[in-house]
Each structure stands twice: as C-alpha cells, then as structure tokens.
mmCIF file of C-alpha atoms in Angstrom:
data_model
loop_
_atom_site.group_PDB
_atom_site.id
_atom_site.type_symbol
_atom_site.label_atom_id
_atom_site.label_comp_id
_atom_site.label_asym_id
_atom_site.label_seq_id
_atom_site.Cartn_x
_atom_site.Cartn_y
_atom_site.Cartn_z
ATOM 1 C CA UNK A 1 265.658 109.221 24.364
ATOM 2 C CA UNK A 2 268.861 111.118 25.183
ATOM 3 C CA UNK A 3 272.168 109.733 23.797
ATOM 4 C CA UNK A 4 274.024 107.533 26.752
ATOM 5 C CA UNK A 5 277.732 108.396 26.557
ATOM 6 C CA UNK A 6 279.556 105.944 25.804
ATOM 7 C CA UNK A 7 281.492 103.131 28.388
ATOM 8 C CA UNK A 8 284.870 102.709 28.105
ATOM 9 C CA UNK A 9 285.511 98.849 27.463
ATOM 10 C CA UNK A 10 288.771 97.501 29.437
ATOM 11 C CA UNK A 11 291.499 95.641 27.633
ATOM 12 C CA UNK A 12 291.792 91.628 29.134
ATOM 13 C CA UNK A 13 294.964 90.823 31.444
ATOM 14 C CA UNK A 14 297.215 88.605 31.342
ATOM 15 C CA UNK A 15 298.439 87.108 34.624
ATOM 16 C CA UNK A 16 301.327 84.676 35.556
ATOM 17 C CA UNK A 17 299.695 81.567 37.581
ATOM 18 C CA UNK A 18 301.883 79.231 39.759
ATOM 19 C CA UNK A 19 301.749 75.744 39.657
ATOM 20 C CA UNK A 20 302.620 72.791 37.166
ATOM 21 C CA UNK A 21 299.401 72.328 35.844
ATOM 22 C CA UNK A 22 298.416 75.200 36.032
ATOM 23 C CA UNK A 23 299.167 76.626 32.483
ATOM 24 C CA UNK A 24 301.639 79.324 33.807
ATOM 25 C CA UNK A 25 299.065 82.090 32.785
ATOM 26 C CA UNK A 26 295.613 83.368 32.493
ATOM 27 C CA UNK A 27 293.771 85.619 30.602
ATOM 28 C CA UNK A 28 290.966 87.810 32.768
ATOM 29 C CA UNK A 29 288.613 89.564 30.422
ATOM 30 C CA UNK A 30 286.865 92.437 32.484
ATOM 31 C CA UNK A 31 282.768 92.202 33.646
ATOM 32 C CA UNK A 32 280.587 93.079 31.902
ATOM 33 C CA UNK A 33 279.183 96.620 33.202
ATOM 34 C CA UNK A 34 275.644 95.890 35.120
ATOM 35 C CA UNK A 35 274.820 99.217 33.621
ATOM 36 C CA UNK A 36 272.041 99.479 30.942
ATOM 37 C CA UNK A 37 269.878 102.288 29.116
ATOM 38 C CA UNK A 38 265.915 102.559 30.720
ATOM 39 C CA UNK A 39 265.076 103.412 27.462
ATOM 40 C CA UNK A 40 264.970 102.230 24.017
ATOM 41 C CA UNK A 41 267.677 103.838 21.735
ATOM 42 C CA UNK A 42 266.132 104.493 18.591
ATOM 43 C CA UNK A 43 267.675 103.456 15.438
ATOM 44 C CA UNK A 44 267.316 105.069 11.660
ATOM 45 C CA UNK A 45 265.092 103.027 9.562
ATOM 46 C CA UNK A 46 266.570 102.711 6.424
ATOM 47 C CA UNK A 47 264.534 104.564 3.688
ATOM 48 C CA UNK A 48 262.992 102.782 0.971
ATOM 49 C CA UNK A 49 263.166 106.081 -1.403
ATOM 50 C CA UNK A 50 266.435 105.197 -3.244
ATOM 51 C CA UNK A 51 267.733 105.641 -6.564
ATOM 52 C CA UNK A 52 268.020 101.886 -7.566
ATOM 53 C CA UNK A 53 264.023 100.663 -6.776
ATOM 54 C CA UNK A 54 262.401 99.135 -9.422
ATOM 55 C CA UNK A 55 260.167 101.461 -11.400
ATOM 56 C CA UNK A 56 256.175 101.161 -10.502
ATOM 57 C CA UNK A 57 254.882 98.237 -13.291
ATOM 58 C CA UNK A 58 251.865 100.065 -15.246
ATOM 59 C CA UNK A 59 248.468 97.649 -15.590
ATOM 60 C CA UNK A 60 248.009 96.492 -19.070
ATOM 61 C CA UNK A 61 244.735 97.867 -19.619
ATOM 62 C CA UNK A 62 246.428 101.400 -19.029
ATOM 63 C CA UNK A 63 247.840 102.706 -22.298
ATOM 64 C CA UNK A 64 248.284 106.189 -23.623
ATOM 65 C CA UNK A 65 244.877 107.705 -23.943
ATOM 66 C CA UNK A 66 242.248 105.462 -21.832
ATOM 67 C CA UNK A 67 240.013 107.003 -20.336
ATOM 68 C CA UNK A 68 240.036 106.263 -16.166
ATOM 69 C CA UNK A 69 237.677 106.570 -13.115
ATOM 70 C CA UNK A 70 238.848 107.760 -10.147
ATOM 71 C CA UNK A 71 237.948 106.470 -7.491
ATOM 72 C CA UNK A 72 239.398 108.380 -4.621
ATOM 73 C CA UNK A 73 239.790 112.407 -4.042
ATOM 74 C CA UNK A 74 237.394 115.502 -4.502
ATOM 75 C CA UNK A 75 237.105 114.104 -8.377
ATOM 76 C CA UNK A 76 236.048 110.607 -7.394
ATOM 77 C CA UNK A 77 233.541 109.359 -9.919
ATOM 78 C CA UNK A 78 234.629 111.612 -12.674
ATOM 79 C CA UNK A 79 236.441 109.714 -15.780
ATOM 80 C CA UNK A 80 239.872 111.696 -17.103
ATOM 81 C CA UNK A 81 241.969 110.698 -20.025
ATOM 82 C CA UNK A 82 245.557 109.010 -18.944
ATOM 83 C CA UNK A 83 248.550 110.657 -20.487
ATOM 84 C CA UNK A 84 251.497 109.292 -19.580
ATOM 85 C CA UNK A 85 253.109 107.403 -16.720
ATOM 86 C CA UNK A 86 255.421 109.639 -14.324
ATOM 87 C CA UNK A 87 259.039 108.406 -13.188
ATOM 88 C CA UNK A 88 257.508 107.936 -9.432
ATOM 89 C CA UNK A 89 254.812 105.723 -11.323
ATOM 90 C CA UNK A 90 251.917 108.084 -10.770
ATOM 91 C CA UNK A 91 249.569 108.386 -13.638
ATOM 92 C CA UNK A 92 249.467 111.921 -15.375
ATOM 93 C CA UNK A 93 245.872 112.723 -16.005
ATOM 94 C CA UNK A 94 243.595 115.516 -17.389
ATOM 95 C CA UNK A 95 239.713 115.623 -17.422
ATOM 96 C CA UNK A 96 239.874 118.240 -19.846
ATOM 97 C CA UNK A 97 239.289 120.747 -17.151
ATOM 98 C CA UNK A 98 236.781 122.207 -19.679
ATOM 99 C CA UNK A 99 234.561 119.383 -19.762
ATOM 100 C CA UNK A 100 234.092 117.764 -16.113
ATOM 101 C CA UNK A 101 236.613 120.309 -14.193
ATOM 102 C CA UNK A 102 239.509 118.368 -13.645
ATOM 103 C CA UNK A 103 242.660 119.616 -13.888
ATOM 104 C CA UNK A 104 245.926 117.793 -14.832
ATOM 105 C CA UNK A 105 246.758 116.067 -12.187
ATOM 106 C CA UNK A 106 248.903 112.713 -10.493
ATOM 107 C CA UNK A 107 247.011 109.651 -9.201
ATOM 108 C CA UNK A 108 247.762 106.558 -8.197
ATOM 109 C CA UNK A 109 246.772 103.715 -10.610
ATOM 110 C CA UNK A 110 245.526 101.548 -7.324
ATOM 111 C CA UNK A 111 242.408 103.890 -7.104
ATOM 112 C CA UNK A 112 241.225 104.047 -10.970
ATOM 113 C CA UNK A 113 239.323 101.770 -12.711
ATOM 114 C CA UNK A 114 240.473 101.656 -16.791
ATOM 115 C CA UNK A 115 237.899 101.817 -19.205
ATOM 116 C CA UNK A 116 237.787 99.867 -22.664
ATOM 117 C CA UNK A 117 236.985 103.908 -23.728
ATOM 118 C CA UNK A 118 240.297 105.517 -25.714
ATOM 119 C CA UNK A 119 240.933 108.898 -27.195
ATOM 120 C CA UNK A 120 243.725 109.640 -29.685
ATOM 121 C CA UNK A 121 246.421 111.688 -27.900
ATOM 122 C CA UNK A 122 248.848 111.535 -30.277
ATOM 123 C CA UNK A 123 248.983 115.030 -30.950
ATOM 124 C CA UNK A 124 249.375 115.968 -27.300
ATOM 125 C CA UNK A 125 252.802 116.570 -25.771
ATOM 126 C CA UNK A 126 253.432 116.313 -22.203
ATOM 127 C CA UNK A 127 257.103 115.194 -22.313
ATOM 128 C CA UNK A 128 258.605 118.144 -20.405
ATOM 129 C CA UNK A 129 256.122 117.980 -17.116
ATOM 130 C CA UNK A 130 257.639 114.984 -14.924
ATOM 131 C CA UNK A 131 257.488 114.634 -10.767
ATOM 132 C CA UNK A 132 259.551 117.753 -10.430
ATOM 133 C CA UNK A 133 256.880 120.113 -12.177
ATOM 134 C CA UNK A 134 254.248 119.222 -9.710
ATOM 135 C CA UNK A 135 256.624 119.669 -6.311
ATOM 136 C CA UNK A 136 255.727 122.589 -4.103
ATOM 137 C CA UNK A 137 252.473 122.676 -5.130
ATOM 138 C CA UNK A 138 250.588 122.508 -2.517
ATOM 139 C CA UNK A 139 249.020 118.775 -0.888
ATOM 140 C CA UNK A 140 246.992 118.562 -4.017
ATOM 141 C CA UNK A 141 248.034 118.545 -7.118
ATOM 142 C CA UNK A 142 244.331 120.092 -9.036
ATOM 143 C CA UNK A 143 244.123 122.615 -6.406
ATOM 144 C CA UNK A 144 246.768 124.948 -7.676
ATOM 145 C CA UNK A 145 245.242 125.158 -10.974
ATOM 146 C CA UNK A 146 241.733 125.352 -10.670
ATOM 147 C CA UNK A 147 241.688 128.475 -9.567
ATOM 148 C CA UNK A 148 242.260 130.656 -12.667
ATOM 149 C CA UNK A 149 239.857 128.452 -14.303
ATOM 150 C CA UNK A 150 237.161 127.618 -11.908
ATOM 151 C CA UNK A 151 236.884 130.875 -9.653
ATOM 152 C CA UNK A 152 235.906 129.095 -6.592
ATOM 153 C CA UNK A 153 235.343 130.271 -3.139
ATOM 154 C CA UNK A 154 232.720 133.163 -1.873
ATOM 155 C CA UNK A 155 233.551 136.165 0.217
ATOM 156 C CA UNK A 156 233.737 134.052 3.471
ATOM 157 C CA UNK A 157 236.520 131.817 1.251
ATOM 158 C CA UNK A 158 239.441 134.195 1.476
ATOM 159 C CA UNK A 159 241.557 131.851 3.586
ATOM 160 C CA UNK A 160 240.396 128.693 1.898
ATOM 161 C CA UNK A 161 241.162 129.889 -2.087
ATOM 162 C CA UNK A 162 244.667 128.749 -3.701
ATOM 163 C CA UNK A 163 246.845 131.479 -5.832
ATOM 164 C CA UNK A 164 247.228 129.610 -9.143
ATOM 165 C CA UNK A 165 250.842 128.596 -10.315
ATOM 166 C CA UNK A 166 250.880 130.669 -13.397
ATOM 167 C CA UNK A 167 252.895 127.423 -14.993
ATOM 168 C CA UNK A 168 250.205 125.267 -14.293
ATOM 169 C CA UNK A 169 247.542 127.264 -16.090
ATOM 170 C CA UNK A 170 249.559 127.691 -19.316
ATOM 171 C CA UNK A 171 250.246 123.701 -19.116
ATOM 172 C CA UNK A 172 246.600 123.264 -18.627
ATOM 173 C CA UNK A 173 245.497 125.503 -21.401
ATOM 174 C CA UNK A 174 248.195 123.623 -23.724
ATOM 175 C CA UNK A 175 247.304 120.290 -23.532
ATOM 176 C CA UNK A 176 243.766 120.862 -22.803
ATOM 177 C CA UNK A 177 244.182 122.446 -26.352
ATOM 178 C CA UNK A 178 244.452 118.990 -28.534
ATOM 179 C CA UNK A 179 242.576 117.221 -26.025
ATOM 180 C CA UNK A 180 239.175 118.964 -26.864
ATOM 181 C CA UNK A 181 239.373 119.697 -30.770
ATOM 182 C CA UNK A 182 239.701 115.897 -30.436
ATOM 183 C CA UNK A 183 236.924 114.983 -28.061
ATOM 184 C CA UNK A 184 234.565 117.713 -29.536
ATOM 185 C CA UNK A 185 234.212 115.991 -32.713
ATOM 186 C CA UNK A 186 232.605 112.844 -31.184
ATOM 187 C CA UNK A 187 229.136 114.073 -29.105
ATOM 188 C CA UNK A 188 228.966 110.806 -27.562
ATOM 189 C CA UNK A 189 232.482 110.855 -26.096
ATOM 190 C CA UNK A 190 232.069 114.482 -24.977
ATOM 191 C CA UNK A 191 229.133 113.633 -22.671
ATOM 192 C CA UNK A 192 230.670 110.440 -21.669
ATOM 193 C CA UNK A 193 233.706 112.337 -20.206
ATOM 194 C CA UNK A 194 231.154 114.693 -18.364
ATOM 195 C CA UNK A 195 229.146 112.224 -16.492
ATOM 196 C CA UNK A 196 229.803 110.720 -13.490
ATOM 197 C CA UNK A 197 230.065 107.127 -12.791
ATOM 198 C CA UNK A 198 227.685 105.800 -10.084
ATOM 199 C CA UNK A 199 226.774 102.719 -8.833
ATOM 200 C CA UNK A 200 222.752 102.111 -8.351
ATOM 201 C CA UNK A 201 220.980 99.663 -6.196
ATOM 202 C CA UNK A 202 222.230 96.138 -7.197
ATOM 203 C CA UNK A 203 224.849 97.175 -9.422
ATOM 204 C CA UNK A 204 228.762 95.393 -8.763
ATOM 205 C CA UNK A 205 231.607 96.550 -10.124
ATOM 206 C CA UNK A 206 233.364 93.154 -9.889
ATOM 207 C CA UNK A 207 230.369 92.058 -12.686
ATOM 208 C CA UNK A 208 230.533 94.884 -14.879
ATOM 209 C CA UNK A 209 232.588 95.186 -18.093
ATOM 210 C CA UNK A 210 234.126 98.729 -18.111
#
C-alpha cells in the first residue's frame, strides 16, 4: 500500500462562555477526521537475527567426533563425522568425502540422528572455517566442493555443474587428511561410514539403540 500523507491534527480552543455557572470557559478539542486508509499499512516486523540471541544449545549426545545420520538433503542416510559446532549453531560435518562422498558441510542438528559411534579428531583443526567461510556459496553448502572431487554432470549437464571454490577444496583435502589415516586403520569403521542407513520392513527408529 502507498504511504497516506499525513493529516494535520488541530490544536483545541479555548472559548469564553457566559453565564454564572457556566465555568467562564471551554475547551473544544477538534473532530476527529472521518477519513481513514482502505488499506492496511504495513508495519516492519522486528527481526529476530540480532546480536544478543542466545546461542543454539548443542544435544548432549553430540560431542566432538560422533558420527551422525542425516536425515534430510541429497546425503540423507549417509553417516558423517561432527566436527565442531558453528557460531549460528549449525553442525560442521565431513563424510570424509573420500569414503561416502560428502563434503564438509553445515546441518542442522534437528535432522541428524547421533550415533553411540566416535572417531578421534583430535588431530584435526577446523578452528579458522566459521559461518563466514561458507557465505556466498551457493544454496548448498556440498555443492561447491564436490565438484573438483566428484566430476559430476554429463555433456547435457553444462548448466547444472557448480565451479568449485578453490578454498573449499584445499579445506576439504586438509581435514579430510587426519580424518582418513584415522578411520583407515579400523576396517570396521571404514565400511560403517560408507553404508547407508535404512530402515526395513518393521524396523522403528524410536526402538532402536543408535
């Protein structure tokens, strides 16, 4: 709706009245105009992005290392290793990208399930990539780096492929680095991390103990 200009309100009078009992004056306070916008004047909503909102509260069974299903995405049902919780509260994860293809990435802890499953990650340092690394990107976070890796996308894919962000393939390739000297020493864990979870018929995940 277009901006009404604005009414000019009129100042009350004072008047002299005759008579004893009168009061010997009166105030008259102008009408109020009969005039009113057709249509609703729309107001800011205040935004809830601010710099003094309490920081996101991380699940307990999410610690440094744990290894996570997603649940949501074009990597739903593949389980990455958690690395660190991001100042939005997004969770920083990595497949490795050499095991199950998933890149380092952001997710929301709402649409991972956490895994009694950890792998040592104290050798891997991730404290310089925060929000800030990932913005501009594109909409998705793993798209931007797959391609170096993965070489996706046929000759009718032109349109469709994403230029990797030479940053993100070097970040990749670093902490993928101490991720799978780590994981390659325990077969069991290696194929863990490349399955998929699925559900077959009869199977809850409300009664199973991840």
């Amino acid at each position: 709706a277009k901006a009404e200009a604005a009414v000019p309100v009129k100042a009350p009078i004072t008047k002299k009245i005759g008579g004893e009992k009168n009061g010997g004056e009166r105030t008259i306070y102008p009408k109020t105009p009969a005039y009113y916008p057709t249509d609703d004047v729309s107001k800011p909503v205040p935004s809830r992005k601010n710099a003094n909102r309490k920081p996101t509260k991380l699940r307990q069974s999410i610690t440094p290392g744990t290894i996570l299903i997603l649940l949501a995405g074009r990597h739903r049902g593949r389980r990455v290793v958690f690395l660190k919780q991001m100042p939005s509260g997004l969770l920083l994860v990595t497949g490795p990208f050499k095991f199950n293809g998933v890149p380092m990435k952001r997710v929301d802890q709402a649409y991972v399930i956490a895994t009694s499953t950890t792998v040592d990650v104290a050798g891997v340092d991730v404290s310089q990539y925060d929000d800030a690394f990932f913005a501009g990107m594109g909409s998705n976070d793993d798209e931007a780096a797959e391609g170096a890796e993965a070489g996706e996308g046929g000759e009718g894919d032109e349109a469709k492929k994403h230029t990797p962000v030479a940053a993100r393939v070097e970040a990749q390739k670093t902490v993928d680095a101490s991720l799978v000297a780590a994981i390659s020493a325990d077969a069991e864990l290696k194929a863990y991390l490349r399955s998929s979870f699925t559900l077959s018929k009869g199977q809850f995940p409300h009664e199973m103990k991840f």
